[in-house]
Amino acid sequence: DLSINAGGITCWELCCLGVPILVMTLSFDQRANADRLRAAGIARSLPSPDSEQFDSLLATTAFDLLRSPDERRRMSELGRQLVDGNGAERSAHSFVQFVQKQ
């Protein structure tokens, strides 16, 4: 699997699912997510879709990852390490602990 998407909240859901990401920044507020995911090895960055190089870089980057199952597996594992999907359980446990101390 491979996802091509913007750098918003969906990236964190993809990390939890272990889906490697090709990420582009569509708005200023997505830049930090995209940069951090790339730096962590979970995503590869794409230029803005209005860039002249977008089509060719999208094709070459996607093709490169599709030919590299080991790289996709590594990206998947890194994403699942970052977002384990147990945040709601940890939050509920923390709340119960807080209430019991009152």
C-alpha atoms as a PDB file:
ATOM      1  CA  ASP A   1       0.000   0.000   0.000  1.00  0.00           C
ATOM      2  CA  LEU A   2       0.988   3.601  -0.548  1.00  0.00           C
ATOM      3  CA  SER A   3      -0.917   6.808   0.153  1.00  0.00           C
ATOM      4  CA  ILE A   4      -0.630  10.069  -1.735  1.00  0.00           C
ATOM      5  CA  ASN A   5      -2.106  12.875   0.315  1.00  0.00           C
ATOM      6  CA  ALA A   6      -1.751  16.300   1.857  1.00  0.00           C
ATOM      7  CA  GLY A   7       0.044  16.868   5.148  1.00  0.00           C
ATOM      8  CA  GLY A   8      -3.024  17.132   7.370  1.00  0.00           C
ATOM      9  CA  ILE A   9      -4.456  14.965  10.142  1.00  0.00           C
ATOM     10  CA  THR A  10      -4.982  12.011   7.805  1.00  0.00           C
ATOM     11  CA  CYS A  11      -1.223  11.451   7.924  1.00  0.00           C
ATOM     12  CA  TRP A  12      -1.463  10.435  11.578  1.00  0.00           C
ATOM     13  CA  GLU A  13      -4.256   7.976  10.778  1.00  0.00           C
ATOM     14  CA  LEU A  14      -2.100   6.507   8.010  1.00  0.00           C
ATOM     15  CA  CYS A  15       0.788   6.158  10.462  1.00  0.00           C
ATOM     16  CA  CYS A  16      -1.458   4.187  12.810  1.00  0.00           C
ATOM     17  CA  LEU A  17      -2.456   1.912   9.927  1.00  0.00           C
ATOM     18  CA  GLY A  18       1.153   1.536   8.790  1.00  0.00           C
ATOM     19  CA  VAL A  19       0.607   3.010   5.334  1.00  0.00           C
ATOM     20  CA  PRO A  20       3.666   4.659   3.724  1.00  0.00           C
ATOM     21  CA  ILE A  21       2.951   8.227   2.645  1.00  0.00           C
ATOM     22  CA  LEU A  22       3.797  10.470  -0.270  1.00  0.00           C
ATOM     23  CA  VAL A  23       2.966  13.829   1.247  1.00  0.00           C
ATOM     24  CA  MET A  24       2.462  17.252  -0.277  1.00  0.00           C
ATOM     25  CA  THR A  25       1.760  20.553   1.417  1.00  0.00           C
ATOM     26  CA  LEU A  26      -1.463  22.167   0.245  1.00  0.00           C
ATOM     27  CA  SER A  27      -1.597  24.846   2.926  1.00  0.00           C
ATOM     28  CA  PHE A  28       0.888  26.523   5.242  1.00  0.00           C
ATOM     29  CA  ASP A  29      -0.399  24.728   8.345  1.00  0.00           C
ATOM     30  CA  GLN A  30       0.494  21.328   6.827  1.00  0.00           C
ATOM     31  CA  ARG A  31       4.172  22.102   6.334  1.00  0.00           C
ATOM     32  CA  ALA A  32       5.320  21.103   9.830  1.00  0.00           C
ATOM     33  CA  ASN A  33       3.541  17.733   9.635  1.00  0.00           C
ATOM     34  CA  ALA A  34       4.996  16.995   6.209  1.00  0.00           C
ATOM     35  CA  ASP A  35       8.498  18.029   7.242  1.00  0.00           C
ATOM     36  CA  ARG A  36       8.455  15.967  10.442  1.00  0.00           C
ATOM     37  CA  LEU A  37       7.041  12.868   8.760  1.00  0.00           C
ATOM     38  CA  ARG A  38       9.708  13.095   6.076  1.00  0.00           C
ATOM     39  CA  ALA A  39      12.475  13.624   8.650  1.00  0.00           C
ATOM     40  CA  ALA A  40      11.230  10.586  10.597  1.00  0.00           C
ATOM     41  CA  GLY A  41      11.412   8.420   7.466  1.00  0.00           C
ATOM     42  CA  ILE A  42       7.665   7.782   7.418  1.00  0.00           C
ATOM     43  CA  ALA A  43       6.897   9.843   4.325  1.00  0.00           C
ATOM     44  CA  ARG A  44       8.489  11.143   1.184  1.00  0.00           C
ATOM     45  CA  SER A  45       7.761  14.707   0.199  1.00  0.00           C
ATOM     46  CA  LEU A  46       6.251  15.896  -3.046  1.00  0.00           C
ATOM     47  CA  PRO A  47       6.258  19.457  -4.315  1.00  0.00           C
ATOM     48  CA  SER A  48       3.079  21.486  -4.492  1.00  0.00           C
ATOM     49  CA  PRO A  49       0.661  20.156  -7.142  1.00  0.00           C
ATOM     50  CA  ASP A  50       0.932  23.452  -9.018  1.00  0.00           C
ATOM     51  CA  SER A  51       4.691  22.958  -9.381  1.00  0.00           C
ATOM     52  CA  GLU A  52       5.998  22.228 -12.871  1.00  0.00           C
ATOM     53  CA  GLN A  53       7.839  19.178 -11.534  1.00  0.00           C
ATOM     54  CA  PHE A  54       4.878  17.712  -9.661  1.00  0.00           C
ATOM     55  CA  ASP A  55       3.714  15.188 -12.268  1.00  0.00           C
ATOM     56  CA  SER A  56       7.150  13.778 -12.979  1.00  0.00           C
ATOM     57  CA  LEU A  57       8.206  13.687  -9.311  1.00  0.00           C
ATOM     58  CA  LEU A  58       4.929  12.047  -8.312  1.00  0.00           C
ATOM     59  CA  ALA A  59       5.408   9.355 -10.939  1.00  0.00           C
ATOM     60  CA  THR A  60       9.072   8.672 -10.195  1.00  0.00           C
ATOM     61  CA  THR A  61       8.669   8.756  -6.402  1.00  0.00           C
ATOM     62  CA  ALA A  62       5.610   6.501  -6.438  1.00  0.00           C
ATOM     63  CA  PHE A  63       7.230   4.081  -8.874  1.00  0.00           C
ATOM     64  CA  ASP A  64      10.407   4.002  -6.787  1.00  0.00           C
ATOM     65  CA  LEU A  65       8.492   3.117  -3.623  1.00  0.00           C
ATOM     66  CA  LEU A  66       6.278   0.577  -5.369  1.00  0.00           C
ATOM     67  CA  ARG A  67       9.448  -1.205  -6.514  1.00  0.00           C
ATOM     68  CA  SER A  68      10.862  -1.124  -2.964  1.00  0.00           C
ATOM     69  CA  PRO A  69       8.831  -3.367  -0.656  1.00  0.00           C
ATOM     70  CA  ASP A  70      11.547  -3.252   2.012  1.00  0.00           C
ATOM     71  CA  GLU A  71      11.451   0.548   2.080  1.00  0.00           C
ATOM     72  CA  ARG A  72       7.634   0.561   2.309  1.00  0.00           C
ATOM     73  CA  ARG A  73       7.815  -1.993   5.132  1.00  0.00           C
ATOM     74  CA  ARG A  74      10.336   0.184   6.988  1.00  0.00           C
ATOM     75  CA  MET A  75       8.161   3.284   6.527  1.00  0.00           C
ATOM     76  CA  SER A  76       5.141   1.303   7.720  1.00  0.00           C
ATOM     77  CA  GLU A  77       6.906   0.127  10.872  1.00  0.00           C
ATOM     78  CA  LEU A  78       8.127   3.636  11.677  1.00  0.00           C
ATOM     79  CA  GLY A  79       4.608   5.005  11.301  1.00  0.00           C
ATOM     80  CA  ARG A  80       3.126   2.382  13.620  1.00  0.00           C
ATOM     81  CA  GLN A  81       5.856   3.082  16.169  1.00  0.00           C
ATOM     82  CA  LEU A  82       4.974   6.767  16.110  1.00  0.00           C
ATOM     83  CA  VAL A  83       1.185   6.340  16.323  1.00  0.00           C
ATOM     84  CA  ASP A  84       0.089   3.150  18.053  1.00  0.00           C
ATOM     85  CA  GLY A  85      -3.669   3.847  17.993  1.00  0.00           C
ATOM     86  CA  ASN A  86      -4.051   3.522  21.760  1.00  0.00           C
ATOM     87  CA  GLY A  87      -4.400   7.219  22.511  1.00  0.00           C
ATOM     88  CA  ALA A  88      -8.076   7.002  23.478  1.00  0.00           C
ATOM     89  CA  GLU A  89      -7.346   4.180  25.920  1.00  0.00           C
ATOM     90  CA  ARG A  90      -4.442   6.111  27.469  1.00  0.00           C
ATOM     91  CA  SER A  91      -6.618   9.221  27.770  1.00  0.00           C
ATOM     92  CA  ALA A  92      -9.428   7.267  29.450  1.00  0.00           C
ATOM     93  CA  HIS A  93      -6.977   5.618  31.842  1.00  0.00           C
ATOM     94  CA  SER A  94      -5.457   8.993  32.711  1.00  0.00           C
ATOM     95  CA  PHE A  95      -8.906  10.444  33.355  1.00  0.00           C
ATOM     96  CA  VAL A  96      -9.882   7.521  35.621  1.00  0.00           C
ATOM     97  CA  GLN A  97      -6.630   7.908  37.557  1.00  0.00           C
ATOM     98  CA  PHE A  98      -7.305  11.623  37.991  1.00  0.00           C
ATOM     99  CA  VAL A  99     -10.891  11.056  39.179  1.00  0.00           C
ATOM    100  CA  GLN A 100      -9.824   8.369  41.657  1.00  0.00           C
ATOM    101  CA  LYS A 101      -7.360  10.782  43.265  1.00  0.00           C
ATOM    102  CA  GLN A 102     -10.127  13.311  43.956  1.00  0.00           C
END
